[in-house]
Amino acid sequence: MSVGLVIDELFLEHRSDEVHPERPERLLAIGQALADSGLGGRATRVPVRAVTDEELGRVHDAAIIELLEKNLPGRSGYLDGDTYYSPGSWRAARAAAAAAVDLVTAALSGEHPRGLAAVRPPGHHATPSRPMGFCIFNNVAVAAAAARAAGCARVAVVDWDVHHGNGTQDAFYADPTVMYVSTHQYPFYPGSGAAAEIGEGAGTGTTVNLPLPAGSGDAEYAAAFDEIIVPALRWFRPELILVSAGYDAFVDDPLAGMRVSTEGFRRMAGAVRAVADEVAGGRMVCVLEGGYDLRGLAEGVVATFEILDADTPAPPHDRKDIAHGARAAIEAARRALSPHIPALAQPGV
Ligand code: ZN
């Protein structure tokens, strides 16, 4: 079955007058790479629409939706020091959230079990009550909430963007039905995402943080996925896996200090695909977040798309030695989570 793909010129209308890393050229590079690889033609394009206030309201406070609706359309400015808006931003932001929702709907109906939303602005820093960090609405969180509203019992969000998705974590921190899993450079913007942050109340154990030191690369990410993330997902048994697919952990990214290669992103996507096939009926929807080196971004998206498009990709099995700091971070996550996720109790799975 073909992959559902959202990519649209409307997302280019979110643009800053000043030099800013979150720029329309990111999406143009992705579109060009998908076309050059011939993959774009294999996907089924899903049209864009505006998200409804009801869909946003499952995650975002009514007060912030109203405030943005009143102030953004047709105007330019800043929502925080990093987060610009331009006359087209309101339409782009509403379409980005709707794209993630529509690919979830298509996954749940079986029309397109797997999908990729190549959208801007990104979403994972936007909290229920405020835009921040280049993000206006939390696209992936709104999509997870849509899946729950459609009857999905358990939804997982895997966030491999180099930054911690504080907004997504906030939205579901006490919710046992949505597991949030993040690998991120730490300490780093936005400051959250310590291994001890594992959820609260009924949601204790369904937030999984892998705070990796700067300089971590393919081997460290592979270990985090194999030893913590995949076992945690198997234990949780989501009916749908969403991915906050950011490519700013790429070795040449100008904003961050990680060393992930394109093959490293392919491996992460393959690990998620394998667990989606095993426990989630193959339902996997990737939503674009960051990634500011245009080559790394475009190649990473193509590698991800190839995994989504493959019939049955082989799950990765290679293992390598990893840096001491990353080993300490993985063991810290294991210690924090193993009282709640028994599968994590034994090191060296
Ligand atoms: Zn990021």
Short mmCIF file of N, CA and C in Angstrom, two decimals, residues 67-223:
data_model
loop_
_atom_site.label_atom_id
_atom_site.label_comp_id
_atom_site.label_asym_id
_atom_site.label_seq_id
_atom_site.Cartn_x
_atom_site.Cartn_y
_atom_site.Cartn_z
N LEU A 67 -6.25 33.81 20.91
CA LEU A 67 -5.27 34.90 20.81
C LEU A 67 -4.54 34.85 19.47
N LEU A 68 -4.14 33.65 19.05
CA LEU A 68 -3.41 33.51 17.79
C LEU A 68 -4.34 33.82 16.61
N GLU A 69 -5.56 33.34 16.71
CA GLU A 69 -6.54 33.55 15.63
C GLU A 69 -6.78 35.04 15.42
N LYS A 70 -6.73 35.79 16.49
CA LYS A 70 -6.99 37.22 16.43
C LYS A 70 -5.79 37.99 15.89
N ASN A 71 -4.59 37.51 16.19
CA ASN A 71 -3.40 38.32 15.92
C ASN A 71 -2.52 37.87 14.76
N LEU A 72 -2.59 36.58 14.36
CA LEU A 72 -1.65 36.10 13.36
C LEU A 72 -2.04 36.34 11.90
N PRO A 73 -3.30 36.07 11.52
CA PRO A 73 -3.60 36.11 10.08
C PRO A 73 -3.21 37.43 9.42
N GLY A 74 -2.38 37.34 8.38
CA GLY A 74 -2.01 38.53 7.61
C GLY A 74 -0.95 39.40 8.24
N ARG A 75 -0.41 39.01 9.38
CA ARG A 75 0.57 39.87 10.06
C ARG A 75 1.93 39.20 10.24
N SER A 76 2.91 40.02 10.62
CA SER A 76 4.26 39.52 10.93
C SER A 76 4.64 39.90 12.36
N GLY A 77 5.50 39.09 12.96
CA GLY A 77 5.98 39.43 14.29
C GLY A 77 6.67 38.23 14.92
N TYR A 78 6.83 38.29 16.23
CA TYR A 78 7.48 37.21 16.97
C TYR A 78 6.61 36.77 18.14
N LEU A 79 6.50 35.46 18.34
CA LEU A 79 5.75 34.90 19.46
C LEU A 79 6.65 34.66 20.66
N ASP A 80 7.93 34.41 20.41
CA ASP A 80 8.98 34.48 21.43
C ASP A 80 10.26 34.86 20.70
N GLY A 81 11.39 34.84 21.36
CA GLY A 81 12.61 35.31 20.72
C GLY A 81 12.98 34.55 19.46
N ASP A 82 12.55 33.30 19.34
CA ASP A 82 12.90 32.45 18.20
C ASP A 82 11.78 32.25 17.20
N THR A 83 10.58 32.54 17.60
CA THR A 83 9.41 32.04 16.86
C THR A 83 8.71 33.16 16.10
N TYR A 84 9.09 33.30 14.82
CA TYR A 84 8.51 34.36 14.00
C TYR A 84 7.17 33.94 13.42
N TYR A 85 6.39 34.93 12.97
CA TYR A 85 5.26 34.62 12.10
C TYR A 85 5.19 35.67 11.02
N SER A 86 4.65 35.24 9.88
CA SER A 86 4.54 36.09 8.70
C SER A 86 3.09 36.02 8.24
N PRO A 87 2.72 36.83 7.23
CA PRO A 87 1.30 36.84 6.82
C PRO A 87 0.74 35.45 6.47
N GLY A 88 1.59 34.54 6.00
CA GLY A 88 1.09 33.22 5.64
C GLY A 88 1.19 32.19 6.74
N SER A 89 1.72 32.58 7.91
CA SER A 89 1.99 31.59 8.95
C SER A 89 0.74 30.95 9.52
N TRP A 90 -0.31 31.73 9.65
CA TRP A 90 -1.54 31.19 10.24
C TRP A 90 -2.07 30.03 9.40
N ARG A 91 -2.11 30.26 8.08
CA ARG A 91 -2.60 29.18 7.20
C ARG A 91 -1.66 27.98 7.22
N ALA A 92 -0.35 28.25 7.21
CA ALA A 92 0.62 27.15 7.23
C ALA A 92 0.51 26.35 8.53
N ALA A 93 0.41 27.05 9.64
CA ALA A 93 0.34 26.36 10.94
C ALA A 93 -0.92 25.51 11.05
N ARG A 94 -2.03 26.04 10.55
CA ARG A 94 -3.28 25.28 10.61
C ARG A 94 -3.23 24.08 9.67
N ALA A 95 -2.57 24.24 8.54
CA ALA A 95 -2.47 23.12 7.58
C ALA A 95 -1.50 22.06 8.10
N ALA A 96 -0.43 22.50 8.80
CA ALA A 96 0.55 21.54 9.31
C ALA A 96 -0.10 20.60 10.34
N ALA A 97 -0.86 21.18 11.24
CA ALA A 97 -1.54 20.34 12.24
C ALA A 97 -2.56 19.42 11.58
N ALA A 98 -3.31 19.95 10.61
CA ALA A 98 -4.32 19.13 9.93
C ALA A 98 -3.67 18.00 9.14
N ALA A 99 -2.50 18.25 8.57
CA ALA A 99 -1.80 17.22 7.79
C ALA A 99 -1.48 16.02 8.67
N ALA A 100 -0.99 16.31 9.88
CA ALA A 100 -0.66 15.21 10.81
C ALA A 100 -1.94 14.46 11.19
N VAL A 101 -3.01 15.18 11.44
CA VAL A 101 -4.29 14.53 11.78
C VAL A 101 -4.78 13.67 10.62
N ASP A 102 -4.72 14.19 9.40
CA ASP A 102 -5.27 13.45 8.25
C ASP A 102 -4.46 12.19 7.94
N LEU A 103 -3.16 12.23 8.17
CA LEU A 103 -2.37 11.02 7.96
C LEU A 103 -2.67 9.98 9.04
N VAL A 104 -2.98 10.45 10.24
CA VAL A 104 -3.43 9.52 11.30
C VAL A 104 -4.77 8.89 10.92
N THR A 105 -5.67 9.71 10.44
CA THR A 105 -6.98 9.18 10.02
C THR A 105 -6.80 8.12 8.92
N ALA A 106 -5.91 8.41 7.97
CA ALA A 106 -5.66 7.47 6.87
C ALA A 106 -5.00 6.19 7.39
N ALA A 107 -4.14 6.33 8.40
CA ALA A 107 -3.49 5.14 8.98
C ALA A 107 -4.51 4.28 9.70
N LEU A 108 -5.38 4.92 10.46
CA LEU A 108 -6.37 4.15 11.24
C LEU A 108 -7.41 3.50 10.35
N SER A 109 -7.73 4.12 9.24
CA SER A 109 -8.73 3.54 8.34
C SER A 109 -8.13 2.43 7.47
N GLY A 110 -6.81 2.38 7.42
CA GLY A 110 -6.15 1.39 6.57
C GLY A 110 -5.87 1.89 5.16
N GLU A 111 -6.30 3.12 4.87
CA GLU A 111 -6.09 3.66 3.53
C GLU A 111 -4.59 3.81 3.24
N HIS A 112 -3.88 4.44 4.19
CA HIS A 112 -2.41 4.53 4.11
C HIS A 112 -1.87 4.22 5.50
N PRO A 113 -1.49 2.98 5.77
CA PRO A 113 -1.00 2.65 7.12
C PRO A 113 0.20 3.50 7.52
N ARG A 114 0.99 3.92 6.54
CA ARG A 114 2.16 4.74 6.84
C ARG A 114 2.10 6.06 6.10
N GLY A 115 2.57 7.11 6.76
CA GLY A 115 2.51 8.43 6.14
C GLY A 115 3.64 9.33 6.56
N LEU A 116 3.85 10.36 5.78
CA LEU A 116 4.90 11.35 6.05
C LEU A 116 4.33 12.74 5.81
N ALA A 117 4.38 13.57 6.85
CA ALA A 117 3.91 14.95 6.74
C ALA A 117 5.13 15.87 6.67
N ALA A 118 5.44 16.34 5.46
CA ALA A 118 6.57 17.28 5.28
C ALA A 118 5.99 18.69 5.42
N VAL A 119 5.95 19.15 6.67
CA VAL A 119 5.23 20.38 6.98
C VAL A 119 6.13 21.39 7.70
N ARG A 120 5.73 22.63 7.67
CA ARG A 120 6.28 23.73 8.45
C ARG A 120 5.11 24.61 8.86
N PRO A 121 5.19 25.33 9.96
CA PRO A 121 6.23 25.26 10.99
C PRO A 121 6.22 23.93 11.74
N PRO A 122 7.38 23.61 12.39
CA PRO A 122 7.42 22.40 13.22
C PRO A 122 6.55 22.56 14.46
N GLY A 123 6.48 21.52 15.30
CA GLY A 123 5.48 21.59 16.37
C GLY A 123 5.90 21.20 17.77
N HIS A 124 6.97 20.40 17.96
CA HIS A 124 7.09 19.69 19.24
C HIS A 124 7.46 20.54 20.45
N HIS A 125 7.87 21.80 20.22
CA HIS A 125 8.11 22.69 21.38
C HIS A 125 6.84 23.42 21.83
N ALA A 126 5.84 23.49 20.98
CA ALA A 126 4.62 24.23 21.34
C ALA A 126 3.90 23.51 22.48
N THR A 127 3.70 24.19 23.59
CA THR A 127 3.04 23.57 24.74
C THR A 127 1.53 23.81 24.62
N PRO A 128 0.74 23.18 25.49
CA PRO A 128 -0.69 23.46 25.44
C PRO A 128 -1.02 24.95 25.54
N SER A 129 -0.18 25.71 26.23
CA SER A 129 -0.55 27.11 26.47
C SER A 129 0.29 28.14 25.73
N ARG A 130 1.39 27.70 25.05
CA ARG A 130 2.16 28.74 24.34
C ARG A 130 3.04 28.20 23.21
N PRO A 131 3.10 28.99 22.11
CA PRO A 131 4.05 28.68 21.04
C PRO A 131 5.46 28.96 21.53
N MET A 132 6.44 28.21 21.06
CA MET A 132 7.85 28.51 21.35
C MET A 132 8.76 27.70 20.43
N GLY A 133 10.03 28.09 20.37
CA GLY A 133 11.04 27.31 19.66
C GLY A 133 10.70 26.99 18.21
N PHE A 134 10.33 27.98 17.43
CA PHE A 134 9.98 27.87 16.00
C PHE A 134 8.59 27.25 15.80
N CYS A 135 7.90 26.84 16.87
CA CYS A 135 6.66 26.07 16.75
C CYS A 135 5.44 26.89 17.15
N ILE A 136 4.37 26.77 16.40
CA ILE A 136 3.12 27.50 16.70
C ILE A 136 2.12 26.54 17.33
N PHE A 137 1.69 25.52 16.60
CA PHE A 137 0.85 24.45 17.18
C PHE A 137 1.67 23.16 17.23
N ASN A 138 1.31 22.29 18.16
CA ASN A 138 2.04 21.03 18.29
C ASN A 138 1.39 19.98 17.38
N ASN A 139 1.90 19.92 16.15
CA ASN A 139 1.28 19.08 15.12
C ASN A 139 1.16 17.62 15.56
N VAL A 140 2.25 17.07 16.09
CA VAL A 140 2.25 15.65 16.43
C VAL A 140 1.34 15.38 17.62
N ALA A 141 1.28 16.31 18.57
CA ALA A 141 0.40 16.12 19.73
C ALA A 141 -1.07 16.20 19.32
N VAL A 142 -1.37 17.13 18.43
CA VAL A 142 -2.76 17.25 17.94
C VAL A 142 -3.15 15.96 17.20
N ALA A 143 -2.20 15.39 16.48
CA ALA A 143 -2.46 14.13 15.76
C ALA A 143 -2.65 12.97 16.72
N ALA A 144 -1.83 12.92 17.78
CA ALA A 144 -1.98 11.85 18.78
C ALA A 144 -3.34 11.96 19.46
N ALA A 145 -3.73 13.18 19.77
CA ALA A 145 -5.04 13.39 20.41
C ALA A 145 -6.18 13.02 19.46
N ALA A 146 -5.99 13.26 18.17
CA ALA A 146 -7.01 12.87 17.19
C ALA A 146 -7.15 11.35 17.13
N ALA A 147 -6.02 10.67 17.23
CA ALA A 147 -6.07 9.20 17.21
C ALA A 147 -6.83 8.68 18.44
N ARG A 148 -6.57 9.27 19.59
CA ARG A 148 -7.29 8.87 20.81
C ARG A 148 -8.78 9.14 20.64
N ALA A 149 -9.11 10.32 20.09
CA ALA A 149 -10.53 10.67 19.91
C ALA A 149 -11.21 9.72 18.93
N ALA A 150 -10.44 9.16 18.01
CA ALA A 150 -10.99 8.22 17.02
C ALA A 150 -11.08 6.79 17.56
N GLY A 151 -10.69 6.61 18.82
CA GLY A 151 -10.86 5.29 19.43
C GLY A 151 -9.60 4.47 19.58
N CYS A 152 -8.46 5.03 19.20
CA CYS A 152 -7.20 4.34 19.36
C CYS A 152 -6.89 4.24 20.86
N ALA A 153 -6.68 3.04 21.38
CA ALA A 153 -6.52 2.89 22.83
C ALA A 153 -5.19 3.43 23.34
N ARG A 154 -4.13 3.18 22.58
CA ARG A 154 -2.79 3.63 23.00
C ARG A 154 -2.03 4.14 21.78
N VAL A 155 -1.40 5.31 21.96
CA VAL A 155 -0.63 5.95 20.90
C VAL A 155 0.76 6.24 21.43
N ALA A 156 1.79 5.97 20.64
CA ALA A 156 3.15 6.34 21.02
C ALA A 156 3.68 7.42 20.09
N VAL A 157 4.44 8.35 20.66
CA VAL A 157 5.14 9.36 19.88
C VAL A 157 6.63 9.16 20.12
N VAL A 158 7.37 8.84 19.05
CA VAL A 158 8.83 8.71 19.13
C VAL A 158 9.43 9.97 18.53
N ASP A 159 10.25 10.68 19.30
CA ASP A 159 10.77 11.99 18.90
C ASP A 159 12.29 11.90 18.80
N TRP A 160 12.81 11.81 17.55
CA TRP A 160 14.27 11.73 17.39
C TRP A 160 14.87 13.06 16.96
N ASP A 161 14.09 14.12 16.98
CA ASP A 161 14.66 15.46 16.80
C ASP A 161 15.75 15.66 17.86
N VAL A 162 16.77 16.47 17.55
CA VAL A 162 17.89 16.64 18.48
C VAL A 162 17.48 17.40 19.75
N HIS A 163 16.37 18.12 19.67
CA HIS A 163 15.88 18.85 20.84
C HIS A 163 14.80 18.05 21.55
N HIS A 164 14.66 18.28 22.85
CA HIS A 164 13.59 17.61 23.58
C HIS A 164 12.24 18.24 23.21
N GLY A 165 11.25 17.41 22.96
CA GLY A 165 9.92 17.90 22.61
C GLY A 165 9.11 18.20 23.86
N ASN A 166 9.51 19.29 24.50
CA ASN A 166 8.88 19.66 25.78
C ASN A 166 7.37 19.83 25.66
N GLY A 167 6.92 20.34 24.53
CA GLY A 167 5.48 20.59 24.36
C GLY A 167 4.70 19.29 24.31
N THR A 168 5.22 18.32 23.59
CA THR A 168 4.55 17.02 23.50
C THR A 168 4.57 16.33 24.86
N GLN A 169 5.71 16.40 25.53
CA GLN A 169 5.79 15.81 26.87
C GLN A 169 4.76 16.45 27.80
N ASP A 170 4.68 17.78 27.79
CA ASP A 170 3.70 18.47 28.64
C ASP A 170 2.27 18.01 28.36
N ALA A 171 1.95 17.87 27.08
CA ALA A 171 0.57 17.57 26.70
C ALA A 171 0.12 16.21 27.25
N PHE A 172 1.05 15.26 27.40
CA PHE A 172 0.65 13.90 27.76
C PHE A 172 1.35 13.38 29.02
N TYR A 173 1.89 14.30 29.85
CA TYR A 173 2.74 13.87 30.96
C TYR A 173 2.00 12.99 31.96
N ALA A 174 0.71 13.26 32.16
CA ALA A 174 -0.07 12.48 33.13
C ALA A 174 -1.02 11.51 32.44
N ASP A 175 -0.82 11.31 31.14
CA ASP A 175 -1.77 10.52 30.34
C ASP A 175 -1.18 9.13 30.07
N PRO A 176 -1.77 8.08 30.66
CA PRO A 176 -1.21 6.73 30.46
C PRO A 176 -1.52 6.15 29.08
N THR A 177 -2.30 6.84 28.26
CA THR A 177 -2.68 6.29 26.96
C THR A 177 -1.80 6.79 25.82
N VAL A 178 -0.96 7.79 26.11
CA VAL A 178 -0.04 8.30 25.09
C VAL A 178 1.38 8.22 25.65
N MET A 179 2.20 7.35 25.05
CA MET A 179 3.60 7.25 25.47
C MET A 179 4.42 8.25 24.65
N TYR A 180 5.22 9.06 25.34
CA TYR A 180 6.13 9.98 24.66
C TYR A 180 7.56 9.51 24.90
N VAL A 181 8.31 9.31 23.82
CA VAL A 181 9.68 8.80 23.88
C VAL A 181 10.58 9.77 23.13
N SER A 182 11.63 10.26 23.77
CA SER A 182 12.51 11.22 23.10
C SER A 182 13.99 10.90 23.29
N THR A 183 14.74 10.95 22.19
CA THR A 183 16.20 11.07 22.27
C THR A 183 16.54 12.51 21.97
N HIS A 184 17.50 13.07 22.70
CA HIS A 184 17.85 14.47 22.47
C HIS A 184 19.22 14.77 23.06
N GLN A 185 19.84 15.81 22.49
CA GLN A 185 21.09 16.32 23.07
C GLN A 185 20.74 16.94 24.42
N TYR A 186 21.60 16.68 25.42
CA TYR A 186 21.31 17.17 26.76
C TYR A 186 22.60 17.38 27.53
N PRO A 187 22.76 18.47 28.24
CA PRO A 187 21.81 19.59 28.35
C PRO A 187 21.83 20.46 27.09
N PHE A 188 20.68 20.99 26.76
CA PHE A 188 20.51 21.72 25.50
C PHE A 188 19.12 22.35 25.51
N TYR A 189 18.84 23.22 24.53
CA TYR A 189 17.50 23.78 24.40
C TYR A 189 16.48 22.64 24.29
N PRO A 190 15.33 22.68 24.92
CA PRO A 190 14.79 23.76 25.78
C PRO A 190 15.10 23.55 27.26
N GLY A 191 15.94 22.58 27.62
CA GLY A 191 16.34 22.41 29.01
C GLY A 191 15.68 21.22 29.70
N SER A 192 14.53 20.80 29.21
CA SER A 192 13.81 19.66 29.79
C SER A 192 14.32 18.35 29.18
N GLY A 193 13.78 17.22 29.68
CA GLY A 193 14.11 15.92 29.10
C GLY A 193 15.14 15.12 29.86
N ALA A 194 15.29 15.36 31.17
CA ALA A 194 16.17 14.52 31.98
C ALA A 194 15.61 13.11 32.07
N ALA A 195 16.50 12.14 32.34
CA ALA A 195 16.06 10.74 32.41
C ALA A 195 15.02 10.54 33.51
N ALA A 196 15.08 11.36 34.56
CA ALA A 196 14.14 11.22 35.68
C ALA A 196 12.73 11.70 35.34
N GLU A 197 12.57 12.39 34.22
CA GLU A 197 11.23 12.82 33.81
C GLU A 197 10.54 11.63 33.13
N ILE A 198 9.70 10.93 33.89
CA ILE A 198 9.09 9.69 33.38
C ILE A 198 7.57 9.75 33.38
N GLY A 199 6.99 10.95 33.55
CA GLY A 199 5.54 11.07 33.63
C GLY A 199 5.11 11.26 35.07
N GLU A 200 3.81 11.51 35.26
CA GLU A 200 3.32 11.69 36.62
C GLU A 200 1.92 11.08 36.75
N GLY A 201 1.52 10.81 37.99
CA GLY A 201 0.19 10.24 38.24
C GLY A 201 0.01 8.96 37.45
N ALA A 202 -1.16 8.84 36.83
CA ALA A 202 -1.46 7.64 36.05
C ALA A 202 -0.51 7.49 34.86
N GLY A 203 0.13 8.58 34.48
CA GLY A 203 1.05 8.54 33.33
C GLY A 203 2.48 8.21 33.70
N THR A 204 2.74 7.86 34.95
CA THR A 204 4.11 7.52 35.35
C THR A 204 4.59 6.29 34.58
N GLY A 205 5.72 6.42 33.91
CA GLY A 205 6.27 5.31 33.13
C GLY A 205 5.93 5.37 31.65
N THR A 206 5.09 6.32 31.26
CA THR A 206 4.79 6.45 29.82
C THR A 206 5.40 7.71 29.21
N THR A 207 6.38 8.28 29.91
CA THR A 207 7.28 9.26 29.30
C THR A 207 8.68 8.68 29.41
N VAL A 208 9.37 8.60 28.29
CA VAL A 208 10.69 7.96 28.23
C VAL A 208 11.68 8.96 27.65
N ASN A 209 12.66 9.38 28.48
CA ASN A 209 13.64 10.35 28.01
C ASN A 209 15.03 9.76 27.95
N LEU A 210 15.69 9.91 26.81
CA LEU A 210 17.08 9.49 26.59
C LEU A 210 17.91 10.73 26.32
N PRO A 211 18.39 11.37 27.40
CA PRO A 211 19.18 12.60 27.22
C PRO A 211 20.63 12.27 26.90
N LEU A 212 21.03 12.38 25.65
CA LEU A 212 22.36 11.96 25.21
C LEU A 212 23.34 13.13 25.18
N PRO A 213 24.61 12.87 25.54
CA PRO A 213 25.59 13.96 25.51
C PRO A 213 25.90 14.40 24.08
N ALA A 214 26.33 15.67 23.95
CA ALA A 214 26.78 16.21 22.65
C ALA A 214 27.86 15.28 22.09
N GLY A 215 27.86 15.11 20.78
CA GLY A 215 28.85 14.25 20.15
C GLY A 215 28.36 12.83 19.91
N SER A 216 27.18 12.51 20.44
CA SER A 216 26.64 11.16 20.20
C SER A 216 26.33 10.98 18.72
N GLY A 217 26.53 9.75 18.25
CA GLY A 217 26.32 9.47 16.83
C GLY A 217 25.51 8.20 16.62
N ASP A 218 25.69 7.59 15.46
CA ASP A 218 24.86 6.44 15.07
C ASP A 218 24.87 5.32 16.11
N ALA A 219 26.06 5.00 16.64
CA ALA A 219 26.15 3.87 17.56
C ALA A 219 25.40 4.16 18.85
N GLU A 220 25.50 5.40 19.35
CA GLU A 220 24.81 5.75 20.60
C GLU A 220 23.29 5.76 20.40
N TYR A 221 22.85 6.30 19.28
CA TYR A 221 21.41 6.30 19.01
C TYR A 221 20.90 4.87 18.83
N ALA A 222 21.70 4.04 18.16
CA ALA A 222 21.28 2.64 17.95
C ALA A 222 21.11 1.94 19.29
N ALA A 223 22.04 2.17 20.20
CA ALA A 223 21.94 1.54 21.52
C ALA A 223 20.71 2.04 22.27
#
